[in-house]
Coordinates of C-alpha atoms and ligand atoms in Angstrom, one line a residue:
X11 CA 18.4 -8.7 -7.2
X12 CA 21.4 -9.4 -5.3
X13 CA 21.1 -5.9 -3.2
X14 CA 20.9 -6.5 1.0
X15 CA 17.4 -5.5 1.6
X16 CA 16.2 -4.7 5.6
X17 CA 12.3 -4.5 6.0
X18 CA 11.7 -3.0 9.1
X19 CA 8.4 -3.7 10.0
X20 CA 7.7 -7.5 8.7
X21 CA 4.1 -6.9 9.0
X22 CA 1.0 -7.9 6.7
X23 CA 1.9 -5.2 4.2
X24 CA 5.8 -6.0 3.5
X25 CA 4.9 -9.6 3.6
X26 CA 2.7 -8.7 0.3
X27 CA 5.3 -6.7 -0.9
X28 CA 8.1 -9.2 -0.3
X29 CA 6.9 -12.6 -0.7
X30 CA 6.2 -12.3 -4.1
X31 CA 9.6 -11.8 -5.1
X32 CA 10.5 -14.8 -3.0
X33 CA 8.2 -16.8 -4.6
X34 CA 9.2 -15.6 -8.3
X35 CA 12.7 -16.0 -7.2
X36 CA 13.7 -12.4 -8.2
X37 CA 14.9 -11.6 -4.3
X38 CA 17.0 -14.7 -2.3
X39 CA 15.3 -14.8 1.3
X40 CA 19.2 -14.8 2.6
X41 CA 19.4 -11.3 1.4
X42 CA 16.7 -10.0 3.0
X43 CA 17.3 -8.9 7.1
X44 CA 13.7 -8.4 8.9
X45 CA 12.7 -6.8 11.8
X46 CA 9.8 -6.9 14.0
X47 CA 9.3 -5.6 17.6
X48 CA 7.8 -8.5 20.0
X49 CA 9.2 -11.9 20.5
X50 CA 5.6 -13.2 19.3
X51 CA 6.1 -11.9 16.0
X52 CA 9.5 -13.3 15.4
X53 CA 8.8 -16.4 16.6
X54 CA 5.3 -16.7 14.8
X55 CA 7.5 -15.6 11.6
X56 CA 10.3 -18.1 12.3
X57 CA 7.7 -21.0 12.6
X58 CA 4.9 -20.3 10.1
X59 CA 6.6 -17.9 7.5
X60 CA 7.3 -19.9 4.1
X61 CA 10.7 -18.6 3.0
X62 CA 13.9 -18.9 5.2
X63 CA 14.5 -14.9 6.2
X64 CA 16.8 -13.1 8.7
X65 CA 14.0 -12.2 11.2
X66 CA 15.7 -10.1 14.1
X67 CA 14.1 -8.4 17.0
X68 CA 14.0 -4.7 17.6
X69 CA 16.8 -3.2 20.1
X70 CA 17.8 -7.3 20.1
X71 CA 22.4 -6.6 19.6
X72 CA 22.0 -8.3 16.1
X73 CA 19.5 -6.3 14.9
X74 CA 21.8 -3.6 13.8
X75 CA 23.0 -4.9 10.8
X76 CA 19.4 -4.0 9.0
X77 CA 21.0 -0.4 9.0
X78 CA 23.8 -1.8 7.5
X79 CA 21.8 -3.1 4.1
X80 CA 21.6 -1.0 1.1
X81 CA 17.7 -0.6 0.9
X82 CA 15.4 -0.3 3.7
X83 CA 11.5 -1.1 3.5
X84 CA 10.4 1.1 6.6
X85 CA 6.7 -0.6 7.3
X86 CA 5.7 -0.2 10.7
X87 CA 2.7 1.5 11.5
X88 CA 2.8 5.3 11.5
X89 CA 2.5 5.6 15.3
X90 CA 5.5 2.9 15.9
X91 CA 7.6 5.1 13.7
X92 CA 9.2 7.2 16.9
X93 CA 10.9 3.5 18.4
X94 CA 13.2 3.7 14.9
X95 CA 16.2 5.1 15.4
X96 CA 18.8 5.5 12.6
X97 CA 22.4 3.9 13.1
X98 CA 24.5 4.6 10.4
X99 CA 28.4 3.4 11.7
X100 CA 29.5 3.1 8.2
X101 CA 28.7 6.5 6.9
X102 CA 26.8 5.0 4.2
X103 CA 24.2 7.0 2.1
X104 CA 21.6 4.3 1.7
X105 CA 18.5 4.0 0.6
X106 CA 15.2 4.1 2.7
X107 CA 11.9 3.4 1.0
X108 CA 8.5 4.6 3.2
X109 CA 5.3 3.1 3.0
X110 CA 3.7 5.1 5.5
X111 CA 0.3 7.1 5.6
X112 CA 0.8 10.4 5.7
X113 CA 4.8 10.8 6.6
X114 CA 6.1 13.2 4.8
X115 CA 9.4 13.0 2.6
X116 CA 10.6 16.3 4.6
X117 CA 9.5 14.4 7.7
X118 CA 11.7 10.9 6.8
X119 CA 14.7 13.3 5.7
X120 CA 14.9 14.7 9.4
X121 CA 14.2 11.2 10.8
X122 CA 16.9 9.4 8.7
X123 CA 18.9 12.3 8.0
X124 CA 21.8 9.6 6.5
X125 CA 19.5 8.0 3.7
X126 CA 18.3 9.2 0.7
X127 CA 14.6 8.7 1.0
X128 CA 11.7 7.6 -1.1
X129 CA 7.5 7.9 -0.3
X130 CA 5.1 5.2 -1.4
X131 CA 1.3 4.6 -0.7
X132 CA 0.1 1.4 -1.2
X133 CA -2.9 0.2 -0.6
X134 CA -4.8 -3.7 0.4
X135 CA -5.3 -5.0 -2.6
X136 CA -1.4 -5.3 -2.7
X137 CA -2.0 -8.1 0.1
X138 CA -3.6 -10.2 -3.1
X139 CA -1.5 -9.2 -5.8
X140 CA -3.8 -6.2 -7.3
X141 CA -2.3 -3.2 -5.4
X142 CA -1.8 0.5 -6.6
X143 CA 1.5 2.2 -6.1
X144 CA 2.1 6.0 -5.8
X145 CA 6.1 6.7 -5.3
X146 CA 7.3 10.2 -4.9
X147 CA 11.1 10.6 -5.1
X148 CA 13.3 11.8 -2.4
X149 CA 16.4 13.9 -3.5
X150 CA 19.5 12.1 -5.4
X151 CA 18.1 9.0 -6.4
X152 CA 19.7 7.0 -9.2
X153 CA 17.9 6.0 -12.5
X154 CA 19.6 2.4 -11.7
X155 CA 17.8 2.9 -8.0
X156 CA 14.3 3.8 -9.2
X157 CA 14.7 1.0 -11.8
X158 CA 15.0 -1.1 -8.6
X159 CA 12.4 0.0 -6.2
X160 CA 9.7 -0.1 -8.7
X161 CA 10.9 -3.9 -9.0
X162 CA 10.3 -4.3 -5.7
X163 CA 6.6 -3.1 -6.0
X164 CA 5.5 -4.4 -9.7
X165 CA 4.7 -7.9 -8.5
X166 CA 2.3 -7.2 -6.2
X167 CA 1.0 -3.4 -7.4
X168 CA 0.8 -1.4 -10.6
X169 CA 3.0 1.7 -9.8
X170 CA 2.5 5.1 -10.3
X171 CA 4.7 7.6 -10.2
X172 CA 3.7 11.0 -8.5
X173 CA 5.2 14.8 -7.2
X174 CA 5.3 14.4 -3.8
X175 CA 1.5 16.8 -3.0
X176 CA -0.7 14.6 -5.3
X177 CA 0.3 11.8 -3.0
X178 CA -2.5 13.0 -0.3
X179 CA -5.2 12.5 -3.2
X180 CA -3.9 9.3 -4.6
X181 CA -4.0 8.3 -1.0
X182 CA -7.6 9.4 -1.0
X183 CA -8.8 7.5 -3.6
X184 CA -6.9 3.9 -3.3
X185 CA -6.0 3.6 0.2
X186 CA -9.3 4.7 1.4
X187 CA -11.3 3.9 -1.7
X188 CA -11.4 -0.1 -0.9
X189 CA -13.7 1.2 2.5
X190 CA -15.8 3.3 0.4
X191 CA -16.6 0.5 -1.8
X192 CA -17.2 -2.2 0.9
X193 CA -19.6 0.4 2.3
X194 CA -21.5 0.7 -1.4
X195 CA -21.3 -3.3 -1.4
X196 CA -22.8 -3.5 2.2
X197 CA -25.7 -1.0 1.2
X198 CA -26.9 -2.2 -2.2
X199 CA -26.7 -5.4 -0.5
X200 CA -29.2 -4.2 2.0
X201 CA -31.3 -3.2 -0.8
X202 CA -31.6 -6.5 -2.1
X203 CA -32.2 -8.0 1.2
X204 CA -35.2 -5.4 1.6
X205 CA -36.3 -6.8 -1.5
X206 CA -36.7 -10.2 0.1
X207 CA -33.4 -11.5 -1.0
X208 CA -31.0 -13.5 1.5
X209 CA -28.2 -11.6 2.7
X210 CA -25.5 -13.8 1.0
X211 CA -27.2 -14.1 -2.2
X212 CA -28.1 -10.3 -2.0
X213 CA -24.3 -9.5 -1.7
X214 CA -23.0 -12.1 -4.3
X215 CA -25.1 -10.5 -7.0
X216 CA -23.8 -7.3 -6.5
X217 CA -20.1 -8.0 -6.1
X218 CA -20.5 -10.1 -9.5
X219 CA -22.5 -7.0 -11.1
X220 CA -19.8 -4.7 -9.8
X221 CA -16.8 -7.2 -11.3
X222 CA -20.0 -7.0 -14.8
X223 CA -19.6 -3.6 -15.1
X224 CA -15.9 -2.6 -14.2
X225 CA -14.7 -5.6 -17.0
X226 CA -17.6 -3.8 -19.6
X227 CA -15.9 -0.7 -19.1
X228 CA -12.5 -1.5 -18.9
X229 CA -12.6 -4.4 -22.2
X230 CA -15.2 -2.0 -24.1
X231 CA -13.9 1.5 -23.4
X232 CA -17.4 2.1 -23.2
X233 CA -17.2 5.8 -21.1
X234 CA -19.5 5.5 -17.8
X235 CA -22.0 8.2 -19.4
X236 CA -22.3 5.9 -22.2
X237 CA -22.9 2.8 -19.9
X238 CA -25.5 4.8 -17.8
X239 CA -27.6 6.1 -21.2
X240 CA -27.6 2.2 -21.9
X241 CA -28.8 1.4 -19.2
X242 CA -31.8 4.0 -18.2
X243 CA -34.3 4.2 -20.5
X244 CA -37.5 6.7 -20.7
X245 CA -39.7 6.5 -17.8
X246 CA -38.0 3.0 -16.4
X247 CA -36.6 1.4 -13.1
X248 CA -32.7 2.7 -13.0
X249 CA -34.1 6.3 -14.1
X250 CA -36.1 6.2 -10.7
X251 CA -33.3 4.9 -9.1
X252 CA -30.5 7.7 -9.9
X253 CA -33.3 10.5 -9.6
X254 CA -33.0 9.0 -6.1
X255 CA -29.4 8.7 -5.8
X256 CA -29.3 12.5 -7.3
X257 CA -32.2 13.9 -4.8
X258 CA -29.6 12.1 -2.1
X259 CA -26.8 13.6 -3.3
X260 CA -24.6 10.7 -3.6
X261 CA -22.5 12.1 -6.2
X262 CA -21.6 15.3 -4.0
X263 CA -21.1 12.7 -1.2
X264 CA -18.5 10.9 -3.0
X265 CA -16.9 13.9 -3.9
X266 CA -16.6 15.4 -0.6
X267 CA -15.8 12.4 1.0
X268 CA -12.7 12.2 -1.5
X269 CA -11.6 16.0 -1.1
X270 CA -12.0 14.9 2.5
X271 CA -9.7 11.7 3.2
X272 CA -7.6 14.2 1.0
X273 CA -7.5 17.1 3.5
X274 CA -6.7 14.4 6.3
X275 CA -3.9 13.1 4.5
X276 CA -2.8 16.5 3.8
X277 CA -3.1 17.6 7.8
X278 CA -0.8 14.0 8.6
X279 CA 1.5 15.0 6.3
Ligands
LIG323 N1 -3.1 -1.8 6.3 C1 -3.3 -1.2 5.2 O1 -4.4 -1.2 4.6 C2 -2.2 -0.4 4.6 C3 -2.2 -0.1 3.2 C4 -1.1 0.6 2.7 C5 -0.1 1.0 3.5 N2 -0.1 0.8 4.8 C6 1.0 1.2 5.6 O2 1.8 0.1 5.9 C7 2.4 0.2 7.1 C8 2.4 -1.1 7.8 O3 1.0 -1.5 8.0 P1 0.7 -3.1 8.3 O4 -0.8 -3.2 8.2 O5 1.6 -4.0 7.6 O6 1.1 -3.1 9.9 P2 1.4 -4.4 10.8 O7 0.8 -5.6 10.2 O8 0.9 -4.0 12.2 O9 3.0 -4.5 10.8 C9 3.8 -3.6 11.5 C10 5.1 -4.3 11.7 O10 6.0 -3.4 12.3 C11 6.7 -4.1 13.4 N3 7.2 -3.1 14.4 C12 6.5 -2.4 15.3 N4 7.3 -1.6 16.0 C13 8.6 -1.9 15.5 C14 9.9 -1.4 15.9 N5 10.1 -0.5 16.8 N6 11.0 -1.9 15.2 C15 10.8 -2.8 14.2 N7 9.6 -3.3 13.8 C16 8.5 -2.8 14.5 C17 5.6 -5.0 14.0 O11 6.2 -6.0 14.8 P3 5.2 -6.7 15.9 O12 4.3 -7.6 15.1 O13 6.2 -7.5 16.7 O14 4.5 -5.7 16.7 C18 5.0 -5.5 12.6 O15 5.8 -6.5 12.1 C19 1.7 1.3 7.9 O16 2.6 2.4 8.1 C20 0.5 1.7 7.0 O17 0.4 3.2 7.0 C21 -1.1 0.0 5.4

């Protein structure tokens, strides 16, 4: 890739994105023009950040050439996104790439009304490699473009690519699923530990059971009804335990809380 790249926003999320493309020597760190918005940050990034990167300040004079690359990764925090202003002295129609929670494509199109723009949720497992990608795709963009911003993603995410309205429920289920599943960790964990089992030991048997079962369904193909009939048989322990879970309604939990996250995304939007 030989293409200027500007990350605005050099923050835990574009460093997972980035990095690995530094590290497989796909992107040259001289290409890519980085801003952040406090001296801190640049100077923590100038001393402790591997690769050898253009790191600018915000509103520093130099900083304006990041408008002047072809591609943009905008990744500052939804809130910071007012402090952006577009400069566009060349009359350029670049590319802008968002990977911010609920902005809206319509939204970045007013915001950068001189790029042609693109919306991705991402979620934290990108920050170890095992990321899932949703793009939707502004207006205009090139086969030869898309071939290159999924590049930028494949190396830390599996990509998906989405209309712009089932963003909101992709969102739901991968950027808020990894909470939903810490909190199912935490409370079979519990479980165990009322059972008399130490905490840690408690909580490593379940996050290996949980890796178990995900690789048996995943290598087998085994559906999850299948799994479950294997699993509960006539009168025994897990039947008592999902009649629980069922009395509980935890299945209608999970739902709602799903449709839920999705509604919120929807109302950021
Ligand atoms: N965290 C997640 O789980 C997650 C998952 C998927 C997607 N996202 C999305 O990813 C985006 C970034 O999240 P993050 O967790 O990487 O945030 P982060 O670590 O806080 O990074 C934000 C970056 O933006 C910089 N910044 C702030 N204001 C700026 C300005 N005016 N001009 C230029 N740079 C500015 C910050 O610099 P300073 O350090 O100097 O303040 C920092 O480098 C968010 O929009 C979020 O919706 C987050």
């Amino acid at each position: 890739m030989t293409t200027k790249i500007a990350v605005i926003g050099f923050g835990n999320i574009a460093k997972a994105i980035i990095t690995p493309l530094f590290e497989k020597k796909l992107l040259n760190p001289k290409d890519v023009y980085c801003l952040v918005n406090t001296k801190k940050s640049l100077e923590n990034i100038k001393k402790n950040y591997k690769y050898n990167i253009n790191i600018l300040q915000a509103n520093s004079k130099d900083s304006e050439i990041v408008w002047d690359c072809q591609v943009k990764l905008l990744s500052v925090k939804p809130q910071q996104l007012k402090n952006i202003i577009e400069i566009n002295k060349k009359n350029q129609r670049n590319l802008l790439v968002s990977i911010l929670a609920g902005v809206s494509l319509e939204n970045l199109i007013k915001k950068f009304p001189n790029h042609k723009c693109v919306r991705v949720v991402t979620n934290i497992p990108i920050t170890i490699g095992k990321g899932l990608t949703g793009i939707a795709w502004g207006e205009e963009i090139t086969r030869v473009q898309k071939l290159f911003i999924k590049r930028l993603f494949e190396n830390s995410s599996k990509i998906y690519e989405f209309p712009e309205y089932l963003l909101d429920i992709f969102l739901a289920l991968t950027s808020s699923g990894p909470a939903i599943i810490a909190l199912i960790i935490e409370a079979l964990s519990d479980g165990g530990l009322s059972g008399g089992l130490q905490k840690q030991l408690s909580e490593e048997l379940v996050i290996e059971m949980i890796l178990g079962t995900v690789s048996l369904i995943k290598d087998t193909n085994v559906s999850t009804a299948e799994l479950k009939n294997l699993v509960t048989s006539p009168g025994g322990t897990t039947i008592s335990a999902l009649r629980v879970l069922e009395n509980k309604s935890l299945r209608s939990a999970l739902i709602e809380a799903i449709v839920s996250a999705t509604n919120r995304s929807k109302e950021f939007s």
